[in-house]
Coordinates of C-alpha atoms in Angstrom, one line a residue:
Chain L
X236 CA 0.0 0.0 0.0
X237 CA 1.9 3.2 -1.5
X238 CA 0.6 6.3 0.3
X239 CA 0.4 9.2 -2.4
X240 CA 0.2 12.8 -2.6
X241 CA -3.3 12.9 -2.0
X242 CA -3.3 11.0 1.1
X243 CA -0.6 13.3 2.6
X244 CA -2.6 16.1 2.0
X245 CA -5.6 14.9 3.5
X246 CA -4.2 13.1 6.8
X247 CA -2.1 16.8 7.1
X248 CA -4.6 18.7 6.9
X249 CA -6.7 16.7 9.4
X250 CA -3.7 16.6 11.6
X251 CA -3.7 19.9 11.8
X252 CA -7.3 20.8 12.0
X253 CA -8.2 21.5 15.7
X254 CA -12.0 19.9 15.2
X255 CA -11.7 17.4 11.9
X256 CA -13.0 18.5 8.5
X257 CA -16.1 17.3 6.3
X258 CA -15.2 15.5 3.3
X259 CA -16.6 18.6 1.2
X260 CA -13.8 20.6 2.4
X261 CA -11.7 18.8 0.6
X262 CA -13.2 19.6 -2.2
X263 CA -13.2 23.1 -1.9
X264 CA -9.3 23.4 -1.3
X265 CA -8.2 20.8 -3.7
X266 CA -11.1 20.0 -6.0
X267 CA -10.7 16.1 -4.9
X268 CA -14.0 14.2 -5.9
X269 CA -15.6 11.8 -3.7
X270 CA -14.4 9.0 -5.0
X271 CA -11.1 10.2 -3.9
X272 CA -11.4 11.3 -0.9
X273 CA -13.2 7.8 0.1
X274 CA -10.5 6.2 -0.9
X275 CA -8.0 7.8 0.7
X276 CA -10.1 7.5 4.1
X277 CA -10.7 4.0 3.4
X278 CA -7.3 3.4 2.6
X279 CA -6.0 4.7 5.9
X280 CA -9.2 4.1 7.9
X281 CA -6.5 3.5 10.9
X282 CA -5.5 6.7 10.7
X283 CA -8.8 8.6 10.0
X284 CA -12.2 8.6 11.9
X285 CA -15.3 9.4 10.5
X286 CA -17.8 10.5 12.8
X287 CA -21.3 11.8 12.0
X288 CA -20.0 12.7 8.5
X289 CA -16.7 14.2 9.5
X290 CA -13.2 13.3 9.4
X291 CA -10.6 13.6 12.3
X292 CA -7.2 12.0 12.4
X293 CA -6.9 9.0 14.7
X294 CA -3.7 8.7 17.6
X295 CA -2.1 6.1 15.3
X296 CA -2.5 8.9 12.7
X297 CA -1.1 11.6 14.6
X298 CA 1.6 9.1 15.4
X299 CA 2.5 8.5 12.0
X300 CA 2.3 11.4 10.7
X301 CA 4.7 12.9 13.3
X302 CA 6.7 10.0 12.7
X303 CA 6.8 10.2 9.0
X304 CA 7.6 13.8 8.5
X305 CA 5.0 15.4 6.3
X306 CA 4.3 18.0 8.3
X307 CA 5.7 21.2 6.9
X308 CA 4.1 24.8 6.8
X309 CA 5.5 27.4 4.3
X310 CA 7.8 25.9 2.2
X311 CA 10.0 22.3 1.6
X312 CA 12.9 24.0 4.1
X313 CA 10.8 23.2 6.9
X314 CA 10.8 19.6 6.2
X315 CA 14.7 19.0 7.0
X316 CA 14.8 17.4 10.3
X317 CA 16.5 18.8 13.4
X318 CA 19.5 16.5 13.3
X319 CA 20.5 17.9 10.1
X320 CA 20.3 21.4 11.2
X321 CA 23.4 24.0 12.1
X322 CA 22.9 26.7 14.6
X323 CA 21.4 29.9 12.9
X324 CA 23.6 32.4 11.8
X325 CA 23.5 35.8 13.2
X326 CA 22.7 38.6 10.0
X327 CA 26.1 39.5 8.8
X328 CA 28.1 36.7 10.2
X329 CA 31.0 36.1 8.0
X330 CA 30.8 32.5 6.8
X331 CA 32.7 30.7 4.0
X332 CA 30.1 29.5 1.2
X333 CA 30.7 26.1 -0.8
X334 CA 31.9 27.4 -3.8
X335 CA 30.6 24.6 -6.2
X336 CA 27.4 25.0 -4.8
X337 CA 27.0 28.5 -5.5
X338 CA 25.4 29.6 -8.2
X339 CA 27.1 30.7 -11.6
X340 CA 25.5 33.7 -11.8
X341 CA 26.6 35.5 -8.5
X342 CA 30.0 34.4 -9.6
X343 CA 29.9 36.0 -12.5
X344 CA 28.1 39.3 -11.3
X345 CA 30.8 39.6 -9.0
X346 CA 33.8 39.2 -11.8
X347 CA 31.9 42.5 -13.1
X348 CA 32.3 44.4 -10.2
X349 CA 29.0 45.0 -8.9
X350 CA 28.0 41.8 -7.1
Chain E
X15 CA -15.5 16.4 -18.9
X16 CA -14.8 15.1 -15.2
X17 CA -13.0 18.6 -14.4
X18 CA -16.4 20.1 -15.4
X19 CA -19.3 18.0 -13.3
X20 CA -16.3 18.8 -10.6
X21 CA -16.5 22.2 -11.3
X22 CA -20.6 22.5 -10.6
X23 CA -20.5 19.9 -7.6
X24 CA -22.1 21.3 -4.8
X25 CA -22.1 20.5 -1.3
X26 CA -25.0 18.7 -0.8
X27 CA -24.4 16.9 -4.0
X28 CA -20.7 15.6 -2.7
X29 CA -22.3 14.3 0.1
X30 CA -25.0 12.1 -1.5
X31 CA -22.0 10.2 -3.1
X32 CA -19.9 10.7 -0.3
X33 CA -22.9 8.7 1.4
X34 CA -23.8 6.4 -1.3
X35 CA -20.0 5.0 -1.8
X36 CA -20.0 3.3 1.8
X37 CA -23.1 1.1 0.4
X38 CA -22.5 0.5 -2.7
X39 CA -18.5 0.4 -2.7
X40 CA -18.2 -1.0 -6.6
X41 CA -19.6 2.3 -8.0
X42 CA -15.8 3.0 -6.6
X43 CA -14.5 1.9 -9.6
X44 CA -17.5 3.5 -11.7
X45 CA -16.7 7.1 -10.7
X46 CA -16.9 8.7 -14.2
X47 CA -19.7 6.7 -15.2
X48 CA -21.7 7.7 -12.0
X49 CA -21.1 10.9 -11.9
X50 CA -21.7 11.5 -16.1
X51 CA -25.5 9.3 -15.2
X52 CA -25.9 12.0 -12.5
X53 CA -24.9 14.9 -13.9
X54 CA -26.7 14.7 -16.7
X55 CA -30.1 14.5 -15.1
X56 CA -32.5 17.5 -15.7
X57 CA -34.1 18.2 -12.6
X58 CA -32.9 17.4 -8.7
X59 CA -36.0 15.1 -7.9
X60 CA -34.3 12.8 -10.9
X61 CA -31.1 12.8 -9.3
X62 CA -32.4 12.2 -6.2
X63 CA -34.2 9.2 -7.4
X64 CA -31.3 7.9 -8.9
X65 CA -29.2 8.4 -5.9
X66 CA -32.5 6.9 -3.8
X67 CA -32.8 3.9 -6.1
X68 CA -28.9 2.7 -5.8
X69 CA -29.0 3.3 -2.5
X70 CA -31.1 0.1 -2.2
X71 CA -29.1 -1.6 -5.0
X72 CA -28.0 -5.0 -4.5
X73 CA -24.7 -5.4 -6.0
X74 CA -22.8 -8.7 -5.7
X75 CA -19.0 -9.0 -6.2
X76 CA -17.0 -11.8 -6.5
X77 CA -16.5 -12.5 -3.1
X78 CA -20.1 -12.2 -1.9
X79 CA -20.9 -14.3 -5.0
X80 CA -18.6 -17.2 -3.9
X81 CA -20.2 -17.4 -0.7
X82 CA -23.5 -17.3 -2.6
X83 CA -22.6 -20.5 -4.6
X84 CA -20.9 -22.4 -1.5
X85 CA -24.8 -21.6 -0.1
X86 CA -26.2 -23.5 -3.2
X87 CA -23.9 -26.3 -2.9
X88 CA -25.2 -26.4 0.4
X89 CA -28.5 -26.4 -0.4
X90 CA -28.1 -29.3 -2.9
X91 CA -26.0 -31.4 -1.1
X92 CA -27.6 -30.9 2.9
X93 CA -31.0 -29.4 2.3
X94 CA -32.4 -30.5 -0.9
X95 CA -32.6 -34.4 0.1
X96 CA -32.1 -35.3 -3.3
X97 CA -30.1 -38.2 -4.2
X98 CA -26.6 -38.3 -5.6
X99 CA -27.0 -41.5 -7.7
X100 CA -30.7 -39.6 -9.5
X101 CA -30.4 -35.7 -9.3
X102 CA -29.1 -33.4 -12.2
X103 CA -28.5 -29.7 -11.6
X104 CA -30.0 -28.2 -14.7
X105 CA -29.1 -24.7 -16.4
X106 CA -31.4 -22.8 -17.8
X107 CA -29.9 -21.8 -21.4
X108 CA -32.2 -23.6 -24.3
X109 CA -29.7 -22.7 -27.5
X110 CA -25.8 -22.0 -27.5
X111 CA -25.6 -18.7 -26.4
X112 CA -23.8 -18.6 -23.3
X113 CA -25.7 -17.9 -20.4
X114 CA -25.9 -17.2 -16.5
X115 CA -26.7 -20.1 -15.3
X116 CA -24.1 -22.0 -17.0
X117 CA -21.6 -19.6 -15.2
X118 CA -23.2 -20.5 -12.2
X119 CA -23.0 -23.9 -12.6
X120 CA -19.8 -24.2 -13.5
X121 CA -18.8 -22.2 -10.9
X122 CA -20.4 -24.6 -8.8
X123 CA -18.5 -27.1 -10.1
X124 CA -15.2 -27.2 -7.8
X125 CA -17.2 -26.3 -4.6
X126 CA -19.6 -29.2 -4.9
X127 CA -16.2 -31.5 -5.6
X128 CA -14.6 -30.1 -2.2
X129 CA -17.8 -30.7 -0.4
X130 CA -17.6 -34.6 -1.8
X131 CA -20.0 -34.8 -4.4
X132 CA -17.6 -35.4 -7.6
X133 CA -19.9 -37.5 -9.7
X134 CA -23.0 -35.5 -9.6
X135 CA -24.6 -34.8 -12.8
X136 CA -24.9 -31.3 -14.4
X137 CA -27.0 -30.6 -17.5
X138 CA -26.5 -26.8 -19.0
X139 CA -28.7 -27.2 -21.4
X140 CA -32.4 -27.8 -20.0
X141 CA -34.4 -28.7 -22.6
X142 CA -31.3 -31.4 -22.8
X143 CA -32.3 -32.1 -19.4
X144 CA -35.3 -33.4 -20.1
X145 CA -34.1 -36.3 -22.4
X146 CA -31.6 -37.9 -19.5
X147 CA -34.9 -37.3 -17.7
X148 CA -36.6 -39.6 -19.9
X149 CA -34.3 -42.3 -19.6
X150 CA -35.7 -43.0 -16.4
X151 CA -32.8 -42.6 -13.7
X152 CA -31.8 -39.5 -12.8
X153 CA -35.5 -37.7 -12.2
X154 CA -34.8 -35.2 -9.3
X155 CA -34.1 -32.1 -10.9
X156 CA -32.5 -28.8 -9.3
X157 CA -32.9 -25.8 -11.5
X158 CA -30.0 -23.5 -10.6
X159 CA -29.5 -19.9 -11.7
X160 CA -28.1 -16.7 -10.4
X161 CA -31.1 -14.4 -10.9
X162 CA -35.0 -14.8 -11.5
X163 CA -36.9 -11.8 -12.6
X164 CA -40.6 -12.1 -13.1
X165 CA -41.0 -15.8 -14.0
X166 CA -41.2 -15.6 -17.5
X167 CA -38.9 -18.1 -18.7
X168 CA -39.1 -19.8 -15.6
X169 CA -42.1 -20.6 -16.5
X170 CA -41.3 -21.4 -19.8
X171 CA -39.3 -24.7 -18.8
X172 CA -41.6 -25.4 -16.4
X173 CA -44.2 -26.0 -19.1
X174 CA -41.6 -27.4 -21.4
X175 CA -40.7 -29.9 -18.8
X176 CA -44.8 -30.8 -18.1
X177 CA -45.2 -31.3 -21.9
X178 CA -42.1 -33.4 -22.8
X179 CA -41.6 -35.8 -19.5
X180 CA -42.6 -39.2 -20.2
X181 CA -41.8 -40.4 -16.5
X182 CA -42.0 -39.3 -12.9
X183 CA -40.0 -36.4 -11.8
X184 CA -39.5 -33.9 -8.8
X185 CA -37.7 -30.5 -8.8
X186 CA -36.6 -28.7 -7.0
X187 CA -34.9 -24.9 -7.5
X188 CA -32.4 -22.7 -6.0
X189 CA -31.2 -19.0 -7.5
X190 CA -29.0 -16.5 -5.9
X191 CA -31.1 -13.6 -6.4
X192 CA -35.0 -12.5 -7.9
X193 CA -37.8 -10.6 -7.7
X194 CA -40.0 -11.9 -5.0
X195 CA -43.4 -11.6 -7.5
X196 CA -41.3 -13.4 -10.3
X197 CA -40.7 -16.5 -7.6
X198 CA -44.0 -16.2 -5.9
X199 CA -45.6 -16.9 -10.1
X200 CA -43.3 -19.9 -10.3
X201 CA -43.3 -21.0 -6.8
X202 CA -46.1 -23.5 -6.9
X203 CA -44.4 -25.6 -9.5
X204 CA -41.5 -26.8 -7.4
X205 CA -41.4 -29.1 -4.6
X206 CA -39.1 -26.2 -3.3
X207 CA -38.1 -23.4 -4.5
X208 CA -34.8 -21.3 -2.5
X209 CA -34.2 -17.9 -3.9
X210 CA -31.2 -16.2 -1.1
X211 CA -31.9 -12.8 -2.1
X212 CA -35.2 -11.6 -2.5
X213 CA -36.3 -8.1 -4.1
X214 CA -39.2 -6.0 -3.8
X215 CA -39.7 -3.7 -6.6
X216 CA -37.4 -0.5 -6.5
X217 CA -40.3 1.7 -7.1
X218 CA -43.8 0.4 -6.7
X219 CA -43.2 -1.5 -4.2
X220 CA -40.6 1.0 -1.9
X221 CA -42.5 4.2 -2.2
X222 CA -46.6 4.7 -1.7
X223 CA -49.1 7.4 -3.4
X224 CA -47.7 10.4 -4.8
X225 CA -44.3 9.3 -3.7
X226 CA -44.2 6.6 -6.1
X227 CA -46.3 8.3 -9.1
X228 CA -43.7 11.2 -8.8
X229 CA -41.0 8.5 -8.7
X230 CA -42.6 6.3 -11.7
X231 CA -43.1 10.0 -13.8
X232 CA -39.2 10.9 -13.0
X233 CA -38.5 7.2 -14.6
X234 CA -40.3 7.4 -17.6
X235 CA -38.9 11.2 -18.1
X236 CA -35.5 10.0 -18.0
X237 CA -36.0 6.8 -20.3
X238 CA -36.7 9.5 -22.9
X239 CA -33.3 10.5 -23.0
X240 CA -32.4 7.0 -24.0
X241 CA -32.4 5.7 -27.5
X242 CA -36.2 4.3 -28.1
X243 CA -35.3 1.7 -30.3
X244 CA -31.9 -0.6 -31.6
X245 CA -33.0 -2.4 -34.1
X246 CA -36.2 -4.2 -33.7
X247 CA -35.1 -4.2 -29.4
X248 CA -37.6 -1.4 -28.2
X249 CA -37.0 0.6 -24.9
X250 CA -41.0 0.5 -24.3
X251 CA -40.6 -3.2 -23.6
X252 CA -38.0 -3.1 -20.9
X253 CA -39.8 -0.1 -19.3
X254 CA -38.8 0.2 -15.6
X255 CA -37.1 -3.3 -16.7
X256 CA -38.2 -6.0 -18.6
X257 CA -41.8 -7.1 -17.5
X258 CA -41.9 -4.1 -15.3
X259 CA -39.7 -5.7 -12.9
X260 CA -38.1 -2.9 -11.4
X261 CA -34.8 -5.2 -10.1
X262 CA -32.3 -3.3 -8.4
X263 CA -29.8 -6.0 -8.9
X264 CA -26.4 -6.8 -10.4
X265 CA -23.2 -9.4 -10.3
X266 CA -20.0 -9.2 -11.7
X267 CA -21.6 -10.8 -14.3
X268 CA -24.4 -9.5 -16.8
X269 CA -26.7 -7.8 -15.5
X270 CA -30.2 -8.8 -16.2
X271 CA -32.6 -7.5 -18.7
X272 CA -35.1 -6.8 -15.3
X273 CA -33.0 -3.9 -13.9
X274 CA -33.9 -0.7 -14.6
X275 CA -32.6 0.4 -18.2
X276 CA -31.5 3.3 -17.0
X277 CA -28.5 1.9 -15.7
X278 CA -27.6 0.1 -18.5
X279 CA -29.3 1.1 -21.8
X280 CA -26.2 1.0 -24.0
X281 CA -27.1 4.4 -26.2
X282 CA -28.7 7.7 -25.5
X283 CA -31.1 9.3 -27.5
X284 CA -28.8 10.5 -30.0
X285 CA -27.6 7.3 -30.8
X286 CA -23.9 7.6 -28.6
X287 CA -23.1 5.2 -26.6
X288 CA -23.3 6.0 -23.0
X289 CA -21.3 4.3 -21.0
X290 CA -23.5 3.2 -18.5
X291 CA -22.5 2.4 -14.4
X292 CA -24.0 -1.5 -15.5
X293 CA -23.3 -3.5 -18.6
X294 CA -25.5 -6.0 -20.0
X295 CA -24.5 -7.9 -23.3
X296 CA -27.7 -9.2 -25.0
X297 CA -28.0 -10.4 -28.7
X298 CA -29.5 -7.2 -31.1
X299 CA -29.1 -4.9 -28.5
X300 CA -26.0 -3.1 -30.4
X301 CA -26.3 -0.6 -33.4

């Protein structure tokens, strides 16, 4: 059983709804029909509860998807896990960049003189 | 085309499939052909009778199916108290064209082995039937089939059998699914006769008064959207299902001519096909 994108995006967004979501609201943010989103909840009906015709995520759910990762707010930055993470720099910290992994252009701008 | 009945989804329309796909979880796989049947209903009252009327649908897949034949081995074998050494299991085809109860029976096949009857005689052909008959030793008949809609052909062998036996007889019968007025026509002609799943009538016999007149009218309004006639097959005859059966019944199989033809008219009124939620293969009933 392969989760897929669509399954992420509904056990997330039940994870982080405070009081579970209809099925219709999945609709409205991501146009998924109802085939889909049955599926999905059928799919992981360990995860997901339905009650009275709304969804909320299960422990086991929460559990997973803490455990898996796919939590993540603004952008795919926020998915690298703490071990992997350096202390912040301060703003204008001098720090020595990885010079193949810079980018071409800034090279370049700064052969001209005004990089 | 999906993108656009998404587009004009509302939410009390999401829900009624949201609702109906717990029941009726093989219409799963029949997404596009549901939602293109719904969507392309006139009026709400139609789609709610649509939605209403396969809500009470009785759809058999191939697991519940299996269990249904173990049941008719069971029936043969433990309940029927027919004799190994003088029954044949009949069909209920009459010419070459393939039929349900053949299926049946030879699904039956393997089951009745496991359960120890390996020698047991099966006919698929019934008016075939009738000639071992004749010979005198194997006289306890068990019709099987998996459906019975109003009795018509039922009756048919029956008469067959009365008119061509030339020595003493008994059967008995045993079908997975039928209209309950189809068995209770045929019923008297058996020494028994096991149908598992009986049906009432999806409208007439489910809704009362206006109910079912509005019901019956929001039928008959969207049977005109389907193609009256392929080639000498006319719609008017299978009206609300053949005989006016009014089954709300399918298999894995083909579906029978009693179910609604809404579900599984093969062309619209404009002679496209329309890919209906059931499929039923019948001979002349393709342009």
């Amino acid at each position: 059983m392969n989760i897929n994108r669509i399954d992420i995006k509904i056990l997330v967004d039940l994870y982080k709804s405070v009081d579970g979501l209809f099925p219709y609201t999945f609709f409205q943010r991501y146009e998924y029909s109802p085939v889909t989103v049955f599926n999905s909840v059928v799919k992981y009906s360990e995860y997901i509860e339905s009650v009275d015709g709304k969804l909320y995520i299960s422990e086991k759910g929460k559990e997973f998807i803490e455990k898996n990762r796919f939590t993540y707010n603004k952008d795919r930055f926020d998915r690298i896990p703490a071990e992997f993470k350096v202390p912040k720099l301060e703003i204008n910290t001098p720090y020595l960049p990885n010079l193949k992994k810079v980018s071409k252009n800034i090279l370049l701008l700064q052969d001209k003189d005004d990089g | 085309m999906v993108y656009l009945i998404l587009r004009l989804m509302d939410r009390k329309l999401f829900d009624r499939y949201y609702k109906l796909l717990p029941k009726q979880s093989w219409l799963v796989k029949k997404e596009f052909e549901l939602m293109k049947m719904i969507s392309s209903c006139k009026t709400s009252q139609q789609k709610d009778l649509l939605f209403n009327l396969l809500e009470d649908f009785q759809y058999l897949n191939n697991d519940i199916l299996n269990r249904y034949i173990e049941s008719i081995a069971d029936y043969i074998i433990d309940e029927s108290e027919f004799d190994i050494n003088k029954i044949q299991i009949v069909g209920m085809a009459m010419d070459d064209n393939p039929d349900s109860s053949q299926w049946i029976l030879q699904l039956l096949k393997p089951v009745l082995t496991k359960k120890g009857w390996n020698n047991v005689k099966m006919t698929t052909r019934f008016d075939k039937s009738i000639k071992i008959l004749n010979k005198g030793t194997l006289t306890q008949l068990v019709l099987v089939d998996e459906f019975i809609g109003s009795g018509q052909s039922v009756s048919g062998r029956i008469k067959l059998l009365k008119e061509r036996a030339s020595v003493g007889f008994n059967i008995k019968a045993c079908f997975i699914a039928g209209m309950q007025f189809g068995v209770d026509k045929v019923i008297d002609d058996f020494d028994d006769f096991r149908c598992f799943i009986p049906l009432k009538k999806g409208i007439s016999e489910r809704y009362e008064d206006d109910e079912k007149s509005l019901a019956i009218a929001n039928m008959r309004e969207l049977e005109t959207t389907l193609l009256q006639k392929i080639h000498d097959k006319e719609l008017v005859e299978y009206h609300m299902g053949y005989n006016a059966s009014e089954a709300l019944y399918s298999s894995t199989g083909n579906t029978p001519n009693s179910v609604f033809p809404y579900f599984w008219w093969p062309y619209d009124s404009k002679r496209n096909p329309r890919n209906p939620i059931l499929i039923r293969s019948e001979e002349g009933l393709g342009l």
